[in-house]
mmCIF file of C-alpha atoms and ligand atoms in Angstrom:
data_model
loop_
_atom_site.group_PDB
_atom_site.id
_atom_site.type_symbol
_atom_site.label_atom_id
_atom_site.label_comp_id
_atom_site.label_asym_id
_atom_site.label_seq_id
_atom_site.Cartn_x
_atom_site.Cartn_y
_atom_site.Cartn_z
ATOM 1 C CA MET A 484 0.000 0.000 0.000
ATOM 2 C CA LEU A 485 2.825 2.418 0.835
ATOM 3 C CA THR A 486 4.425 1.710 -2.553
ATOM 4 C CA THR A 487 1.117 2.407 -4.282
ATOM 5 C CA ALA A 488 0.643 5.607 -2.277
ATOM 6 C CA ILE A 489 4.146 6.817 -3.207
ATOM 7 C CA GLU A 490 3.651 5.988 -6.893
ATOM 8 C CA ALA A 491 0.254 7.681 -7.000
ATOM 9 C CA ALA A 492 1.549 10.759 -5.159
ATOM 10 C CA ARG A 493 4.525 11.047 -7.515
ATOM 11 C CA GLU A 494 2.351 10.729 -10.628
ATOM 12 C CA ALA A 495 -0.224 13.233 -9.350
ATOM 13 C CA GLY A 496 2.606 15.551 -8.254
ATOM 14 C CA LYS A 497 4.171 15.455 -11.729
ATOM 15 C CA LEU A 498 0.816 16.444 -13.217
ATOM 16 C CA LEU A 499 0.590 19.366 -10.770
ATOM 17 C CA ARG A 500 4.193 20.494 -11.307
ATOM 18 C CA GLU A 501 3.639 20.546 -15.065
ATOM 19 C CA GLY A 502 0.263 22.253 -14.562
ATOM 20 C CA VAL A 503 1.635 25.362 -12.843
ATOM 21 C CA GLY A 504 0.656 28.357 -14.970
ATOM 22 C CA LYS A 505 -1.624 26.264 -17.205
ATOM 23 C CA ILE A 506 -4.894 26.438 -15.254
ATOM 24 C CA THR A 507 -7.945 26.983 -17.461
ATOM 25 C CA SER A 508 -10.712 26.556 -14.878
ATOM 26 C CA ILE A 509 -10.986 28.028 -11.375
ATOM 27 C CA GLU A 510 -14.223 27.477 -9.446
ATOM 28 C CA ARG A 511 -15.168 28.724 -5.978
ATOM 29 C CA LYS A 512 -16.302 25.984 -3.596
ATOM 30 C CA GLN A 513 -19.656 26.242 -1.795
ATOM 31 C CA GLY A 514 -19.957 29.930 -2.624
ATOM 32 C CA GLU A 515 -16.799 30.713 -0.555
ATOM 33 C CA ALA A 516 -14.981 33.467 -2.424
ATOM 34 C CA THR A 517 -11.478 32.302 -1.396
ATOM 35 C CA ASN A 518 -11.914 28.508 -1.548
ATOM 36 C CA LEU A 519 -10.628 27.627 -5.011
ATOM 37 C CA VAL A 520 -10.717 24.401 -6.981
ATOM 38 C CA THR A 521 -8.950 24.021 -10.324
ATOM 39 C CA GLU A 522 -9.171 21.333 -12.966
ATOM 40 C CA PHE A 523 -5.808 20.074 -11.657
ATOM 41 C CA ASP A 524 -7.288 19.261 -8.210
ATOM 42 C CA LYS A 525 -9.815 17.028 -9.988
ATOM 43 C CA LEU A 526 -7.379 15.511 -12.502
ATOM 44 C CA ALA A 527 -4.880 14.652 -9.766
ATOM 45 C CA GLU A 528 -7.597 13.070 -7.641
ATOM 46 C CA ALA A 529 -8.944 10.984 -10.546
ATOM 47 C CA LEU A 530 -5.433 9.712 -11.282
ATOM 48 C CA ILE A 531 -4.827 8.698 -7.647
ATOM 49 C CA ILE A 532 -8.212 6.988 -7.283
ATOM 50 C CA ALA A 533 -7.799 5.069 -10.557
ATOM 51 C CA LYS A 534 -4.491 3.670 -9.295
ATOM 52 C CA ILE A 535 -5.947 2.641 -5.932
ATOM 53 C CA HIS A 536 -8.998 1.059 -7.576
ATOM 54 C CA GLU A 537 -6.741 -0.899 -9.907
ATOM 55 C CA ARG A 538 -4.602 -2.349 -7.075
ATOM 56 C CA PHE A 539 -7.100 -2.447 -4.179
ATOM 57 C CA PRO A 540 -10.623 -2.558 -5.665
ATOM 58 C CA SER A 541 -12.256 -3.520 -2.359
ATOM 59 C CA HIS A 542 -10.839 -0.597 -0.348
ATOM 60 C CA ASP A 543 -12.912 2.413 0.718
ATOM 61 C CA ILE A 544 -11.816 5.910 -0.351
ATOM 62 C CA LEU A 545 -12.403 9.365 1.157
ATOM 63 C CA ALA A 546 -11.132 12.056 -1.195
ATOM 64 C CA GLU A 547 -11.523 15.826 -0.961
ATOM 65 C CA GLU A 548 -13.070 16.509 -4.357
ATOM 66 C CA SER A 549 -15.233 13.422 -4.863
ATOM 67 C CA GLY A 550 -16.100 12.663 -1.228
ATOM 68 C CA SER A 551 -16.686 9.196 0.135
ATOM 69 C CA HIS A 552 -16.663 6.201 -2.218
ATOM 70 C CA ALA A 553 -18.378 4.185 0.490
ATOM 71 C CA ILE A 554 -17.391 0.557 0.167
ATOM 72 C CA VAL A 555 -17.547 -1.463 3.382
ATOM 73 C CA SER A 556 -13.906 -2.256 4.029
ATOM 74 C CA ASP A 557 -11.414 -2.270 6.906
ATOM 75 C CA TYR A 558 -9.185 -0.096 4.703
ATOM 76 C CA ARG A 559 -9.905 3.507 3.822
ATOM 77 C CA TRP A 560 -7.666 5.732 1.716
ATOM 78 C CA VAL A 561 -7.790 9.415 2.705
ATOM 79 C CA ILE A 562 -6.685 11.704 -0.120
ATOM 80 C CA ASP A 563 -5.949 15.385 -0.667
ATOM 81 C CA PRO A 564 -4.914 15.503 -4.341
ATOM 82 C CA LEU A 565 -3.640 19.092 -4.104
ATOM 83 C CA ASP A 566 -2.987 20.618 -0.698
ATOM 84 C CA GLY A 567 -2.198 24.281 -1.194
ATOM 85 C CA THR A 568 -4.535 25.134 -4.057
ATOM 86 C CA THR A 569 -4.259 28.892 -3.439
ATOM 87 C CA ASN A 570 -0.460 28.722 -3.776
ATOM 88 C CA PHE A 571 -0.806 26.532 -6.868
ATOM 89 C CA ALA A 572 -3.262 28.951 -8.490
ATOM 90 C CA HIS A 573 -0.731 31.768 -8.013
ATOM 91 C CA GLY A 574 2.221 29.753 -9.292
ATOM 92 C CA LEU A 575 3.787 29.707 -5.812
ATOM 93 C CA PRO A 576 5.649 26.385 -5.686
ATOM 94 C CA LEU A 577 4.492 25.298 -2.215
ATOM 95 C CA PHE A 578 1.822 22.644 -2.557
ATOM 96 C CA SER A 579 1.623 18.903 -2.075
ATOM 97 C CA VAL A 580 -0.206 15.633 -2.594
ATOM 98 C CA SER A 581 -1.324 13.822 0.569
ATOM 99 C CA ILE A 582 -2.353 10.161 0.653
ATOM 100 C CA ALA A 583 -2.970 8.080 3.778
ATOM 101 C CA VAL A 584 -4.307 4.615 4.529
ATOM 102 C CA GLU A 585 -6.556 4.026 7.512
ATOM 103 C CA TYR A 586 -7.011 0.454 8.810
ATOM 104 C CA ARG A 587 -9.972 0.022 11.158
ATOM 105 C CA GLY A 588 -9.874 3.729 11.990
ATOM 106 C CA GLU A 589 -6.119 3.983 12.544
ATOM 107 C CA ILE A 590 -3.677 5.611 10.108
ATOM 108 C CA VAL A 591 -1.126 2.957 9.125
ATOM 109 C CA ALA A 592 0.592 4.561 6.118
ATOM 110 C CA GLY A 593 1.006 8.105 4.885
ATOM 111 C CA VAL A 594 2.725 9.979 2.067
ATOM 112 C CA VAL A 595 3.124 13.692 1.486
ATOM 113 C CA TYR A 596 4.784 14.573 -1.817
ATOM 114 C CA ASP A 597 6.130 18.050 -2.557
ATOM 115 C CA PRO A 598 6.576 18.036 -6.344
ATOM 116 C CA SER A 599 8.428 21.372 -6.478
ATOM 117 C CA ALA A 600 11.204 20.155 -4.181
ATOM 118 C CA ASP A 601 10.792 16.524 -5.333
ATOM 119 C CA GLU A 602 10.525 15.417 -1.705
ATOM 120 C CA VAL A 603 8.593 12.282 -0.752
ATOM 121 C CA PHE A 604 7.751 12.209 2.973
ATOM 122 C CA SER A 605 6.529 8.747 3.931
ATOM 123 C CA ALA A 606 5.706 6.743 7.031
ATOM 124 C CA GLU A 607 4.330 3.378 8.049
ATOM 125 C CA LYS A 608 2.979 2.908 11.548
ATOM 126 C CA GLY A 609 5.752 1.649 13.832
ATOM 127 C CA LYS A 610 8.434 1.878 11.142
ATOM 128 C CA GLY A 611 9.564 5.509 11.288
ATOM 129 C CA ALA A 612 9.219 8.474 8.958
ATOM 130 C CA PHE A 613 11.424 9.199 5.960
ATOM 131 C CA CYS A 614 12.147 11.900 3.382
ATOM 132 C CA ASN A 615 13.450 10.482 0.105
ATOM 133 C CA GLY A 616 14.639 7.447 2.045
ATOM 134 C CA THR A 617 16.395 9.332 4.883
ATOM 135 C CA ARG A 618 15.040 8.816 8.402
ATOM 136 C CA LEU A 619 13.325 11.856 9.914
ATOM 137 C CA HIS A 620 13.428 13.149 13.489
ATOM 138 C CA VAL A 621 11.583 16.078 15.026
ATOM 139 C CA SER A 622 13.609 19.027 16.294
ATOM 140 C CA ALA A 623 15.127 19.440 19.750
ATOM 141 C CA ALA A 624 13.775 22.990 20.310
ATOM 142 C CA ASP A 625 12.981 23.251 24.014
ATOM 143 C CA SER A 626 11.184 26.587 24.389
ATOM 144 C CA LEU A 627 8.812 28.739 22.363
ATOM 145 C CA ILE A 628 11.326 31.564 22.087
ATOM 146 C CA ASN A 629 13.642 29.119 20.289
ATOM 147 C CA SER A 630 10.833 27.680 18.122
ATOM 148 C CA LEU A 631 9.745 28.397 14.583
ATOM 149 C CA LEU A 632 6.006 27.736 14.470
ATOM 150 C CA VAL A 633 3.610 27.352 11.576
ATOM 151 C CA THR A 634 -0.138 27.703 11.240
ATOM 152 C CA GLY A 635 -2.908 27.998 8.691
ATOM 153 C CA PHE A 636 -6.209 29.817 8.374
ATOM 154 C CA PRO A 637 -9.540 28.395 7.235
ATOM 155 C CA TYR A 638 -11.428 29.710 4.202
ATOM 156 C CA THR A 639 -14.238 30.595 6.624
ATOM 157 C CA ILE A 640 -12.116 33.032 8.657
ATOM 158 C CA ARG A 641 -14.363 35.976 7.781
ATOM 159 C CA GLU A 642 -17.294 34.286 9.534
ATOM 160 C CA HIS A 643 -15.310 33.154 12.610
ATOM 161 C CA PRO A 644 -12.188 35.322 12.977
ATOM 162 C CA GLY A 645 -12.175 35.580 16.801
ATOM 163 C CA ARG A 646 -10.095 32.840 18.329
ATOM 164 C CA ILE A 647 -7.977 32.333 15.229
ATOM 165 C CA ILE A 648 -6.608 35.858 15.335
ATOM 166 C CA GLU A 649 -6.227 35.737 19.137
ATOM 167 C CA HIS A 650 -4.194 32.506 18.978
ATOM 168 C CA PHE A 651 -2.037 34.014 16.253
ATOM 169 C CA ASN A 652 -1.414 37.160 18.323
ATOM 170 C CA ASN A 653 -0.629 35.119 21.435
ATOM 171 C CA PHE A 654 1.916 32.918 19.622
ATOM 172 C CA LEU A 655 3.485 35.984 17.933
ATOM 173 C CA MET A 656 4.362 37.271 21.402
ATOM 174 C CA GLU A 657 5.969 33.980 22.496
ATOM 175 C CA ALA A 658 7.665 32.318 19.522
ATOM 176 C CA GLN A 659 10.893 32.990 17.670
ATOM 177 C CA GLY A 660 8.852 33.227 14.476
ATOM 178 C CA ILE A 661 5.652 32.075 12.764
ATOM 179 C CA ARG A 662 5.179 30.959 9.161
ATOM 180 C CA ARG A 663 2.034 30.366 7.092
ATOM 181 C CA LEU A 664 3.094 28.120 4.221
ATOM 182 C CA GLY A 665 -0.331 27.358 2.745
ATOM 183 C CA SER A 666 -0.229 23.545 2.770
ATOM 184 C CA ALA A 667 -1.162 21.797 6.005
ATOM 185 C CA ALA A 668 0.372 18.551 4.741
ATOM 186 C CA ILE A 669 3.735 20.279 4.176
ATOM 187 C CA ASP A 670 3.457 22.009 7.567
ATOM 188 C CA LEU A 671 3.164 18.590 9.243
ATOM 189 C CA ALA A 672 5.871 17.007 7.079
ATOM 190 C CA TYR A 673 8.216 19.852 8.065
ATOM 191 C CA ILE A 674 7.483 19.260 11.767
ATOM 192 C CA ALA A 675 8.448 15.613 11.181
ATOM 193 C CA ALA A 676 11.629 16.754 9.420
ATOM 194 C CA GLY A 677 12.599 19.101 12.262
ATOM 195 C CA ARG A 678 12.473 22.137 9.954
ATOM 196 C CA LEU A 679 9.640 23.590 12.040
ATOM 197 C CA ASP A 680 8.956 22.977 15.729
ATOM 198 C CA GLY A 681 5.220 23.384 16.271
ATOM 199 C CA TYR A 682 1.995 23.691 14.272
ATOM 200 C CA TRP A 683 -1.579 24.535 15.161
ATOM 201 C CA GLU A 684 -4.664 25.013 13.039
ATOM 202 C CA MET A 685 -8.326 25.305 14.037
ATOM 203 C CA THR A 686 -10.224 23.895 11.060
ATOM 204 C CA LEU A 687 -8.715 21.007 9.166
ATOM 205 C CA PHE A 688 -10.379 18.218 7.202
ATOM 206 C CA PRO A 689 -9.263 14.579 7.464
ATOM 207 C CA TRP A 690 -7.517 14.724 4.061
ATOM 208 C CA ASP A 691 -5.414 17.752 5.106
ATOM 209 C CA LYS A 692 -3.750 15.923 7.982
ATOM 210 C CA ALA A 693 -4.190 12.134 7.709
ATOM 211 C CA ALA A 694 -0.737 11.493 6.229
ATOM 212 C CA GLY A 695 0.950 14.353 8.098
ATOM 213 C CA VAL A 696 -0.035 13.264 11.595
ATOM 214 C CA LEU A 697 1.496 9.828 11.034
ATOM 215 C CA LEU A 698 4.708 11.480 9.769
ATOM 216 C CA VAL A 699 4.944 13.582 12.944
ATOM 217 C CA ARG A 700 4.305 10.647 15.280
ATOM 218 C CA GLU A 701 6.724 8.369 13.462
ATOM 219 C CA ALA A 702 9.400 11.082 13.619
ATOM 220 C CA GLY A 703 9.049 11.199 17.410
ATOM 221 C CA GLY A 704 6.651 14.149 17.686
ATOM 222 C CA ARG A 705 3.257 14.550 19.308
ATOM 223 C CA VAL A 706 -0.183 15.311 17.839
ATOM 224 C CA THR A 707 -3.274 16.208 19.896
ATOM 225 C CA ASP A 708 -6.257 18.504 19.617
ATOM 226 C CA ILE A 709 -5.817 22.033 21.025
ATOM 227 C CA LEU A 710 -6.923 20.864 24.485
ATOM 228 C CA GLY A 711 -4.343 18.088 24.599
ATOM 229 C CA ASN A 712 -6.766 15.228 23.884
ATOM 230 C CA PRO A 713 -5.626 12.390 21.593
ATOM 231 C CA ASP A 714 -5.892 13.452 17.958
ATOM 232 C CA SER A 715 -8.417 12.013 15.545
ATOM 233 C CA ILE A 716 -8.164 12.973 11.879
ATOM 234 C CA TYR A 717 -11.898 13.745 12.126
ATOM 235 C CA THR A 718 -11.296 16.449 14.770
ATOM 236 C CA PRO A 719 -10.819 19.790 12.975
ATOM 237 C CA ASN A 720 -8.509 21.547 15.470
ATOM 238 C CA THR A 721 -4.960 20.231 15.595
ATOM 239 C CA LEU A 722 -1.741 20.745 17.526
ATOM 240 C CA ALA A 723 1.461 19.037 16.382
ATOM 241 C CA SER A 724 4.939 19.564 17.742
ATOM 242 C CA ASN A 725 8.313 18.048 18.510
ATOM 243 C CA GLY A 726 6.727 16.960 21.822
ATOM 244 C CA ILE A 727 9.086 19.061 23.943
ATOM 245 C CA ILE A 728 7.219 22.355 23.382
ATOM 246 C CA HIS A 729 3.761 20.732 23.295
ATOM 247 C CA GLN A 730 2.720 21.767 26.805
ATOM 248 C CA ALA A 731 3.961 25.315 26.242
ATOM 249 C CA MET A 732 1.836 25.489 23.076
ATOM 250 C CA LEU A 733 -1.201 24.111 24.952
ATOM 251 C CA ASP A 734 -0.690 26.839 27.568
ATOM 252 C CA VAL A 735 -0.750 29.551 24.884
ATOM 253 C CA LEU A 736 -3.840 28.051 23.235
ATOM 254 C CA ARG A 737 -5.598 27.921 26.623
ATOM 255 C CA LYS A 738 -5.408 31.735 26.842
ATOM 256 C CA SER A 739 -8.139 32.063 24.179
ATOM 257 C CA LEU A 740 -10.426 29.033 24.356
HETATM 258 C C1 IPD B 1229 -5.770 24.107 2.745
HETATM 259 C C2 IPD B 1229 -4.296 24.175 3.081
HETATM 260 C C3 IPD B 1229 -4.013 25.330 4.013
HETATM 261 C C4 IPD B 1229 -4.840 25.243 5.279
HETATM 262 C C5 IPD B 1229 -6.318 25.125 4.948
HETATM 263 C C6 IPD B 1229 -6.563 23.944 4.005
HETATM 264 P P1 IPD B 1229 -6.422 23.084 0.299
HETATM 265 O O1 IPD B 1229 -6.034 22.980 1.906
HETATM 266 O O2 IPD B 1229 -3.867 22.995 3.702
HETATM 267 O O3 IPD B 1229 -2.665 25.378 4.410
HETATM 268 O O4 IPD B 1229 -4.613 26.388 6.051
HETATM 269 O O5 IPD B 1229 -6.997 24.905 6.183
HETATM 270 O O6 IPD B 1229 -7.938 23.885 3.691
HETATM 271 O O7 IPD B 1229 -7.750 23.745 0.209
HETATM 272 O O8 IPD B 1229 -5.346 23.870 -0.359
HETATM 273 O O9 IPD B 1229 -6.448 21.651 -0.087
HETATM 274 CA CA1 CA B 1230 -6.090 20.547 1.911
HETATM 275 CA CA1 CA B 1231 -7.013 20.161 -1.605
#
């Protein structure tokens, strides 16, 4: 399954890389002015699903653009064919393909592919996390003032700006720096790689984080919700870190619950 996920992510990523600057269709999802979907989101998803169907026809699939392909199976593939659509639509080369496999509700394999950097981040439960074959470890940052954090904002921020802006302000006052890369899957992969130390976001979908949370855990990091409860990919709010600064991040989040 991991081999299939890597192959599918690479093929979809190639399509996206070659598609930069060639978009002919941009739609707005559910009437949200900033939530874009291009023909490349759909083409990449169709390619990934065709490959999974070919190899594992009895497996269930949950994919961002086509929803649930409800087959009763112990296995469910959770797919974001293009994470970072806004970046992609602007030709900003920071976007990814995210593919995960859930077995009886637990993520057992995950791949995040960054086609611009040609980096494959992959993990299997209990077997570690890797980038292009090299083992990954989270950072050793031990305080917020020594930590580079990352976050993201939902497309619905205009309707519910409150806590999101407060959390951002609170972390700005505590951290060494904050980045907003525009791809939740890359944010999580970078936590796994030790390039970033902590990540929080209030409104994620399962496909944004399914592969990324396994990468972080397998690289020695910690993932919970923003209250510190065990993470489920079906819980929208998410906190991921190197583990060492996790409690300090929970303390900052608690200031604006
Ligand atoms: C979005 C990106 C972004 C995050 C949003 C996601 P999309 O996914 O991951 O970084 O802040 O919450 O919806 O729409 O580009 O697949
Ligand atoms: Ca996404
Ligand atoms: Ca997407």
